[in-house]
mmCIF file of C-alpha atoms in Angstrom:
data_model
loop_
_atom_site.group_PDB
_atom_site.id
_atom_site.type_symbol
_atom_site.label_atom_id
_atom_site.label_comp_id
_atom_site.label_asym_id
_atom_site.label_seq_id
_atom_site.Cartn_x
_atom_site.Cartn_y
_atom_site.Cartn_z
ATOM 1 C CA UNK A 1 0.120 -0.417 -10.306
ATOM 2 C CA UNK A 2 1.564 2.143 -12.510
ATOM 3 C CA UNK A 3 4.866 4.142 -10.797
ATOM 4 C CA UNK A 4 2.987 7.715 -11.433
ATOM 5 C CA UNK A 5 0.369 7.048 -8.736
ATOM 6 C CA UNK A 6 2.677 6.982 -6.217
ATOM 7 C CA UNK A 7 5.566 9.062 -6.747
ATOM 8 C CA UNK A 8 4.765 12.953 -8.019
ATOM 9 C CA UNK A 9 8.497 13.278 -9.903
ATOM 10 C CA UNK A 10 6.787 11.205 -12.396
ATOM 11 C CA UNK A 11 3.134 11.741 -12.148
ATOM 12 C CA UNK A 12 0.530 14.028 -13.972
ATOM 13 C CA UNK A 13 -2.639 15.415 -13.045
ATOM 14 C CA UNK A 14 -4.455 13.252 -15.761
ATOM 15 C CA UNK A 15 -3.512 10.388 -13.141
ATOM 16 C CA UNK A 16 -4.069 12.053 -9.564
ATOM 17 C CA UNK A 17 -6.990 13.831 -10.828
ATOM 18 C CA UNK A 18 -10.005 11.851 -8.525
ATOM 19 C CA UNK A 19 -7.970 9.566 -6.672
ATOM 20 C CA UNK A 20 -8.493 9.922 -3.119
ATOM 21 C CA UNK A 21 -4.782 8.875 -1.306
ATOM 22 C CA UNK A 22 -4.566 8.421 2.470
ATOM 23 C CA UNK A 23 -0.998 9.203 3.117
ATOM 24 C CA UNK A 24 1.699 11.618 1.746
ATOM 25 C CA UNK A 25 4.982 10.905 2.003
ATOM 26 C CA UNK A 26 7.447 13.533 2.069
ATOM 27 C CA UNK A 27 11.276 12.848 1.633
ATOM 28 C CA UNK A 28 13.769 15.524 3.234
ATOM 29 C CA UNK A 29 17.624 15.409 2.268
ATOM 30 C CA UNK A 30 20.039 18.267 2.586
ATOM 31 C CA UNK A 31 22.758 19.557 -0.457
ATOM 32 C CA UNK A 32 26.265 18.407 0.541
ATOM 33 C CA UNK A 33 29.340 16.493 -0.109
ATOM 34 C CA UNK A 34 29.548 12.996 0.784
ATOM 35 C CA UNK A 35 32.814 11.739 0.872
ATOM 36 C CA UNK A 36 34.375 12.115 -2.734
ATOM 37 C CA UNK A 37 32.387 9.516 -4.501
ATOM 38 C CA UNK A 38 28.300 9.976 -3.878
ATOM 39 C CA UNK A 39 26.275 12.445 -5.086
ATOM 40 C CA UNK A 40 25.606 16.043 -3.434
ATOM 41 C CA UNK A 41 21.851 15.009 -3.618
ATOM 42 C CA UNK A 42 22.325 11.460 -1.662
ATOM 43 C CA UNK A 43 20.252 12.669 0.901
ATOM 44 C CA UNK A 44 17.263 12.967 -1.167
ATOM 45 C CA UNK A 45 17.693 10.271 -3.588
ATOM 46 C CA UNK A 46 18.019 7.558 -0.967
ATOM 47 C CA UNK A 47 14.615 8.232 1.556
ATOM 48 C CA UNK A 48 12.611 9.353 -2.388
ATOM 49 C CA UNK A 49 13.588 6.181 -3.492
ATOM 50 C CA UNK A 50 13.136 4.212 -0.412
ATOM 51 C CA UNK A 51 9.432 6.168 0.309
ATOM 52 C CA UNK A 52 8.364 4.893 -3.672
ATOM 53 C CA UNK A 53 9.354 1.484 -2.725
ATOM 54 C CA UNK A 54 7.486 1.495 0.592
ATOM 55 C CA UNK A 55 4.281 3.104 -1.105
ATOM 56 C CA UNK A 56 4.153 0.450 -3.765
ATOM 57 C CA UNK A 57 4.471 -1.840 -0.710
ATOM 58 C CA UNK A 58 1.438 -0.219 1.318
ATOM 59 C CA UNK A 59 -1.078 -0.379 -1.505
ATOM 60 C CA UNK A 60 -0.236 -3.870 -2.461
ATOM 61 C CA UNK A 61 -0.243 -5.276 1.175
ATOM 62 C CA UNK A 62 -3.043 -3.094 2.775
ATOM 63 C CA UNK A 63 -4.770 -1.159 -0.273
ATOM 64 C CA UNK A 64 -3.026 1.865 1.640
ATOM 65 C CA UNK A 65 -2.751 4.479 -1.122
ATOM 66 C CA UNK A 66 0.249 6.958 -0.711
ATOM 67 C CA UNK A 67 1.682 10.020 -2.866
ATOM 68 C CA UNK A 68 5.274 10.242 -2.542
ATOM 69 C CA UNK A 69 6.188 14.233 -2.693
ATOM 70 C CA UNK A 70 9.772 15.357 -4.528
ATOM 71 C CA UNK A 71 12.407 15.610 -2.255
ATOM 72 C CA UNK A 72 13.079 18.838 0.265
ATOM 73 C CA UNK A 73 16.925 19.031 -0.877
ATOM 74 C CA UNK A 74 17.379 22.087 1.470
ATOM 75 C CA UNK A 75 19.075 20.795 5.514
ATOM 76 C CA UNK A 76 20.659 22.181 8.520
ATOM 77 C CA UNK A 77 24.611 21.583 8.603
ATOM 78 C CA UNK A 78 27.424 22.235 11.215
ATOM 79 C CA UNK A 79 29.838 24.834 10.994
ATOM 80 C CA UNK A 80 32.213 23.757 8.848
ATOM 81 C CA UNK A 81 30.569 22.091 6.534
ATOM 82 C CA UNK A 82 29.126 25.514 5.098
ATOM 83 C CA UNK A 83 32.300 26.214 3.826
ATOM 84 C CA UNK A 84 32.502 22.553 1.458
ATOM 85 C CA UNK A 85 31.428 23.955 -2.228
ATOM 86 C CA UNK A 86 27.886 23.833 -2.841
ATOM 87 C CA UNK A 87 26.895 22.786 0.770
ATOM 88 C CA UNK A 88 23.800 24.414 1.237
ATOM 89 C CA UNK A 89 22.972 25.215 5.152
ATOM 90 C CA UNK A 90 19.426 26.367 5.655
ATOM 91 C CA UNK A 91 18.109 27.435 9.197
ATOM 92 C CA UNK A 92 15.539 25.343 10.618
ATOM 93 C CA UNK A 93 13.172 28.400 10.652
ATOM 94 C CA UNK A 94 13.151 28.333 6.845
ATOM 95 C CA UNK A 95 12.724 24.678 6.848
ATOM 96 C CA UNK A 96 9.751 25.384 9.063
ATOM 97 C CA UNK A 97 8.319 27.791 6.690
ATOM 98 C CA UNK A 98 8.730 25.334 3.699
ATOM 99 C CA UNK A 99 6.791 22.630 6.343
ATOM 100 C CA UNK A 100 3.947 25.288 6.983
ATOM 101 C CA UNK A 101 3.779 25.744 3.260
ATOM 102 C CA UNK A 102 3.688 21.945 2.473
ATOM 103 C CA UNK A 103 1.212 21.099 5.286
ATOM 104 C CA UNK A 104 -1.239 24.162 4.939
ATOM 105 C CA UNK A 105 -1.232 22.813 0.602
ATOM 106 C CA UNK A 106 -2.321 19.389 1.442
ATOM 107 C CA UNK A 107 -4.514 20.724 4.353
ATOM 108 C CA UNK A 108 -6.553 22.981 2.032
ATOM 109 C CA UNK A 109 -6.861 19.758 -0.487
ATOM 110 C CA UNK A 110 -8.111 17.469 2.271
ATOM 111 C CA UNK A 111 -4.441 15.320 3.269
ATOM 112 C CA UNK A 112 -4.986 14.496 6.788
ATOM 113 C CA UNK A 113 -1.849 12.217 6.991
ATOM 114 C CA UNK A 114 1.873 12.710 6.203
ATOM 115 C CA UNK A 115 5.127 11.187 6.862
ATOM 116 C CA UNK A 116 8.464 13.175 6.402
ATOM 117 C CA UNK A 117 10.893 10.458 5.822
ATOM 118 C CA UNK A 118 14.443 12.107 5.993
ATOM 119 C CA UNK A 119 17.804 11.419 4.649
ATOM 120 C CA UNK A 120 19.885 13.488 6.875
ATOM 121 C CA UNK A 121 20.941 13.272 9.987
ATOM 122 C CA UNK A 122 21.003 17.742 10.643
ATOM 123 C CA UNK A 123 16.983 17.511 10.172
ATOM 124 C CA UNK A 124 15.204 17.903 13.156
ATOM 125 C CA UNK A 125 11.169 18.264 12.811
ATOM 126 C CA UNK A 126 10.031 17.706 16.000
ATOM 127 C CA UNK A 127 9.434 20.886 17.578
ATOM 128 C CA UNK A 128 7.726 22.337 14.089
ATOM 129 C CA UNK A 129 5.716 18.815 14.506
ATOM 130 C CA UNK A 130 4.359 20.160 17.501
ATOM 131 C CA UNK A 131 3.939 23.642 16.619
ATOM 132 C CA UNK A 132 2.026 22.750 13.887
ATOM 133 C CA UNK A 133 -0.514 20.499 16.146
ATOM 134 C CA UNK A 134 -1.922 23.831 17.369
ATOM 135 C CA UNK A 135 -2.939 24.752 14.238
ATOM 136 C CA UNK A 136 -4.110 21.535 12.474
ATOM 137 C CA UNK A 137 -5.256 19.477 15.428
ATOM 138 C CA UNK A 138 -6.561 16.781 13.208
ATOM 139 C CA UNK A 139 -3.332 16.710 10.602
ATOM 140 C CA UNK A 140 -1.802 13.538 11.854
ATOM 141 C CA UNK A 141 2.712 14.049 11.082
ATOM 142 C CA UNK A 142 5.301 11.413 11.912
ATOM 143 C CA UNK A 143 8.817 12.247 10.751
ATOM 144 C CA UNK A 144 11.233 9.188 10.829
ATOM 145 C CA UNK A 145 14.894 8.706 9.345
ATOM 146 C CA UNK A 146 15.066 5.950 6.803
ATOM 147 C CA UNK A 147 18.932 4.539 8.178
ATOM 148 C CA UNK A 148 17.276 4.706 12.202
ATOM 149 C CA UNK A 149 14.779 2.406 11.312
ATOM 150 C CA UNK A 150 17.204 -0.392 10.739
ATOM 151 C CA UNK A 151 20.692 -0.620 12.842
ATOM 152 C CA UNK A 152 23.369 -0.221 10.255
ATOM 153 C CA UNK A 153 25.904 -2.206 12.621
ATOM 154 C CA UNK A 154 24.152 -5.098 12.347
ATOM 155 C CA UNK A 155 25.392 -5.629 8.510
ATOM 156 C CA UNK A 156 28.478 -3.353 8.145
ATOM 157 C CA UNK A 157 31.575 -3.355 9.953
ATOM 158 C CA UNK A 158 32.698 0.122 9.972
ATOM 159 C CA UNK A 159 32.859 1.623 13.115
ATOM 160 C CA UNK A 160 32.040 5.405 12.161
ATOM 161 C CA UNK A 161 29.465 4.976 9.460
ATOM 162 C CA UNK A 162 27.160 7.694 9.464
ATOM 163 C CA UNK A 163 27.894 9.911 6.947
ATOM 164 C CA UNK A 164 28.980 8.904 2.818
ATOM 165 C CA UNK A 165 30.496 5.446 4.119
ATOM 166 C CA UNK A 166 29.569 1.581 3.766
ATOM 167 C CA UNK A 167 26.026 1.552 4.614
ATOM 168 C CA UNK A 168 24.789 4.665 2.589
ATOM 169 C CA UNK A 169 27.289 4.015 -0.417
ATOM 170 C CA UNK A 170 25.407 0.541 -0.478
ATOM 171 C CA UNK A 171 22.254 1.614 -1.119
ATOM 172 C CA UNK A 172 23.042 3.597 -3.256
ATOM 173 C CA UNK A 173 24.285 1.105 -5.114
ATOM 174 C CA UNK A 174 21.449 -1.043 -4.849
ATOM 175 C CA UNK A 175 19.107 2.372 -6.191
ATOM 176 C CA UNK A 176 21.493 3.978 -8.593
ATOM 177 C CA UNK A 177 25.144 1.714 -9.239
ATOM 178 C CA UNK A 178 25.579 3.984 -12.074
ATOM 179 C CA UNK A 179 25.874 7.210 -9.725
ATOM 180 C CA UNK A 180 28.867 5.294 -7.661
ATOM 181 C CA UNK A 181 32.499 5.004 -8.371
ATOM 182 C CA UNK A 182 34.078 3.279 -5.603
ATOM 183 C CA UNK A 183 37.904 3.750 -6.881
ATOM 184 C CA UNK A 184 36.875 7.436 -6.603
ATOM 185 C CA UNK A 185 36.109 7.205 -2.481
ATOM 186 C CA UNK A 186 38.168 9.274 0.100
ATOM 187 C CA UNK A 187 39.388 6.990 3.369
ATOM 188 C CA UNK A 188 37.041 9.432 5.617
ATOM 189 C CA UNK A 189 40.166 11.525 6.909
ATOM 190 C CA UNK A 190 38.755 14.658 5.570
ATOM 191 C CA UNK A 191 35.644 16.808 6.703
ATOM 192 C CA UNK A 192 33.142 15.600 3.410
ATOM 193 C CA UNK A 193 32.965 11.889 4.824
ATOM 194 C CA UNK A 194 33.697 10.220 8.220
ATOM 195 C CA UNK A 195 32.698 7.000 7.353
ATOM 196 C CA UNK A 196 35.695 4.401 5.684
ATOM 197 C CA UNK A 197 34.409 2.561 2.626
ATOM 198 C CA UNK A 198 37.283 0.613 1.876
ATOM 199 C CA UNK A 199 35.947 -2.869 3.114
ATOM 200 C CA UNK A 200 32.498 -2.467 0.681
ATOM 201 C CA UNK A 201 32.496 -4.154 -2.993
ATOM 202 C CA UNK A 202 30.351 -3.642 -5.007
ATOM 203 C CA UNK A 203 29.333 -7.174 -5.403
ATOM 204 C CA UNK A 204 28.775 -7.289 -1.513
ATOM 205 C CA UNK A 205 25.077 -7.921 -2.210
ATOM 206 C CA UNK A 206 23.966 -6.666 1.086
ATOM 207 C CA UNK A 207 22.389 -3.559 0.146
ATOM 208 C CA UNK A 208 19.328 -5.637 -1.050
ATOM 209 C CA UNK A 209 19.046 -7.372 2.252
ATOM 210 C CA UNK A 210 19.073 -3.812 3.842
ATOM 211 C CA UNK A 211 16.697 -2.201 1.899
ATOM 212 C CA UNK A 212 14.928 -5.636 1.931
ATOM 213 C CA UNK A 213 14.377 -4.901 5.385
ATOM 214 C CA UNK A 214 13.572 -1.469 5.586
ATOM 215 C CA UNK A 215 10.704 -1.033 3.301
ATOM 216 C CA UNK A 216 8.372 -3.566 5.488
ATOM 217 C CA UNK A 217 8.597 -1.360 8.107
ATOM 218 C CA UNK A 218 8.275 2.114 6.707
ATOM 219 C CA UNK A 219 5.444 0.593 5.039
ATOM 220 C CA UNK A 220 3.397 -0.362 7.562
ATOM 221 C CA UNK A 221 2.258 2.956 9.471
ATOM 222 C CA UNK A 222 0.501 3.891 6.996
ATOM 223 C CA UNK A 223 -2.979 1.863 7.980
ATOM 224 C CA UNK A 224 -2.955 4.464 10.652
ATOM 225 C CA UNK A 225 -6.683 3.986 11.274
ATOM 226 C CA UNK A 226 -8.949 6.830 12.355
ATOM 227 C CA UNK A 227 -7.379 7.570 15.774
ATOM 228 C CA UNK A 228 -7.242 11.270 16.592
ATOM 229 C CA UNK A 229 -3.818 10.970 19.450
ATOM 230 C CA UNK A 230 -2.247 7.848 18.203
ATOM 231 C CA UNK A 231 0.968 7.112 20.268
ATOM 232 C CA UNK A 232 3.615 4.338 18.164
ATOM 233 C CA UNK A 233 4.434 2.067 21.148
ATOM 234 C CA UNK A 234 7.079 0.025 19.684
ATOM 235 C CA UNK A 235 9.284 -2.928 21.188
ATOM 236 C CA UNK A 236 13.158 -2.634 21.719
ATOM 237 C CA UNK A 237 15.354 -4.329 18.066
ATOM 238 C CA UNK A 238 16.734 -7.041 19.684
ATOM 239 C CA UNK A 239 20.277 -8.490 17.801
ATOM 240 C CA UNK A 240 19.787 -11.029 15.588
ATOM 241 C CA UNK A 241 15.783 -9.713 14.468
ATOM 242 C CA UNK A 242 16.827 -7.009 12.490
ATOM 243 C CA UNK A 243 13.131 -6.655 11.209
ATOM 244 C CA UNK A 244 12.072 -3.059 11.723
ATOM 245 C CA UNK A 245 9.864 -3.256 14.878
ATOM 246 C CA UNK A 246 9.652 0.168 14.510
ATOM 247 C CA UNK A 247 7.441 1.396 12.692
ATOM 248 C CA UNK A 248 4.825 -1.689 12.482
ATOM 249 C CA UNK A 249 2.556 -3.871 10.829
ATOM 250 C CA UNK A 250 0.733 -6.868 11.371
ATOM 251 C CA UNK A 251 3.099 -9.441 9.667
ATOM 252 C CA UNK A 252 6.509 -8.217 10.028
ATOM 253 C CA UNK A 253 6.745 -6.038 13.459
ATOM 254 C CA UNK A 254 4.997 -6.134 16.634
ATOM 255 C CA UNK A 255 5.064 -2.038 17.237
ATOM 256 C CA UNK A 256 1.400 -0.603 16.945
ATOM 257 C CA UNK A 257 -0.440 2.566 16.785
ATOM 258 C CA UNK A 258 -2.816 2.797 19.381
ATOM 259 C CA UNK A 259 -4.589 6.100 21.688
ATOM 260 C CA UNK A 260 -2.905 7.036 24.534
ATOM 261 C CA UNK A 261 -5.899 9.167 26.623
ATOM 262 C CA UNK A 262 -3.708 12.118 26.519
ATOM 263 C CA UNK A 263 -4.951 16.004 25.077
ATOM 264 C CA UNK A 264 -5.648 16.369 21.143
ATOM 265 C CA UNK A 265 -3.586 17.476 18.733
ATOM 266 C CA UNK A 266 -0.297 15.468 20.173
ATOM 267 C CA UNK A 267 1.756 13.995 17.444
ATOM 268 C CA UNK A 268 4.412 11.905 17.529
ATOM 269 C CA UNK A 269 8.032 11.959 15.901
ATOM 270 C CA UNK A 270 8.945 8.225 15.325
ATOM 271 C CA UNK A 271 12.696 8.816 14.903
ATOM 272 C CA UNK A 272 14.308 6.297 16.560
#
């Protein structure tokens, strides 16, 4: 498998052009500072690389073909965070528009499945996930957050750690070590980062074993078979089976899609 059928930043048309793909993938970030040391664009780097990874995963395990979409670098943010250089805040009725654009595109060229996998903890598609039901009753969406999927406590000790400290400044530095400079990292104390990164080396290793984990899981919902309602009824992650048993599949979870007898056009937002 060649990386340009499943990740558009890198394909062509000469390699789409008759292929028939069962799932997009769609990775949402946000534009802002994470703590003094990560990129503005972490947020879409990590779920884009992350989505590529699971794709490759899907058609090798379950000849599940996927098309991983650029990233949506555009979030919502609190106040004061707007005021942070270059932190972009954009209203959830734009990013609603930019969903309606997206999903009415791959309607109109026969996509009945996609997956918004976001990077950013502001994004909130739930209520345009069911707004959009109305319209495309048979357009099946499931919107998850790649660092949910996977407790980060159970491999990090930071106590605050969702935002720029151990567990997203390690993978990124299992996708990209050449984007992070840990001697540059703030201790969390001001309003970029509230995570403390102090602890992580960059040796540590386990941002393999994390990403390791993650990718079985966002790979498996794809096989989403032909149910119209499907409703993901997935078991509680117990300590000590840090598999993802949350978004399924046959080998490495025990969640599973299956119809729940309620109306058409329900979907589902698997976000935690």
């Amino acid at each position: 498998m060649e990386k340009r059928e499943i990740d558009l930043t890198v394909s062509c048309y000469g390699k789409v052009k008759g292929v028939k793909y069962d799932v997009v993938i769609l990775p949402w970030g946000a534009t802002e500072p994470h703590n003094l040391h990560l990129p503005y664009l972490t947020d879409c780097i990590l779920p884009h690389d992350i989505a590529v990874d699971a794709a490759a995963l899907a058609l090798q395990n379950s000849g599940v073909r996927c098309m991983v979409m650029p990233p949506v670098p555009f979030g919502a943010h609190n106040p004061g965070q707007r005021e942070l250089p270059f932190c972009i805040h954009t209203r959830y009725s734009t990013q609603q528009a930019i969903l309606e654009d997206i999903v009415a595109s791959l309607y109109a060229q026969g996509m009945r499945k996609l997956i918004i996998l976001s990077g950013h903890g502001g994004n909130n598609f739930k209520g345009m996930i069911r707004d959009l039901a109305f319209v495309y009753p048979d357009f099946l969406i499931i919107a998850a957050d790649w660092f949910s999927i996977v407790p980060p406590k159970d491999y990090f000790e930071a106590v605050v750690d969702d935002h720029a400290g151990e567990s997203e400044t390690s993978v990124m530095m299992h996708y990209h070590p050449e984007l992070v400079n840990l001697a540059e990292a703030g201790d969390g104390a001001d309003g970029a980062c509230r995570g403390n990164i102090r602890r992580l080396e960059p040796a540590a290793g386990v941002e393999a074993d994390l990403v390791d984990l993650l990718l079985p899981g966002l790979a498996v919902p794809l096989p989403l078979e032909d149910c119209p309602d499907p409703e993901l009824a997935a078991g509680d992650l117990q300590p000590g089976q840090p598999r993802a048993r949350i978004l399924t599949d046959f080998e490495h979870t025990r969640a599973e899609f299956r119809p729940p007898g309620r109306g058409a056009g329900q979907r589902l937002q698997a976000a935690q």
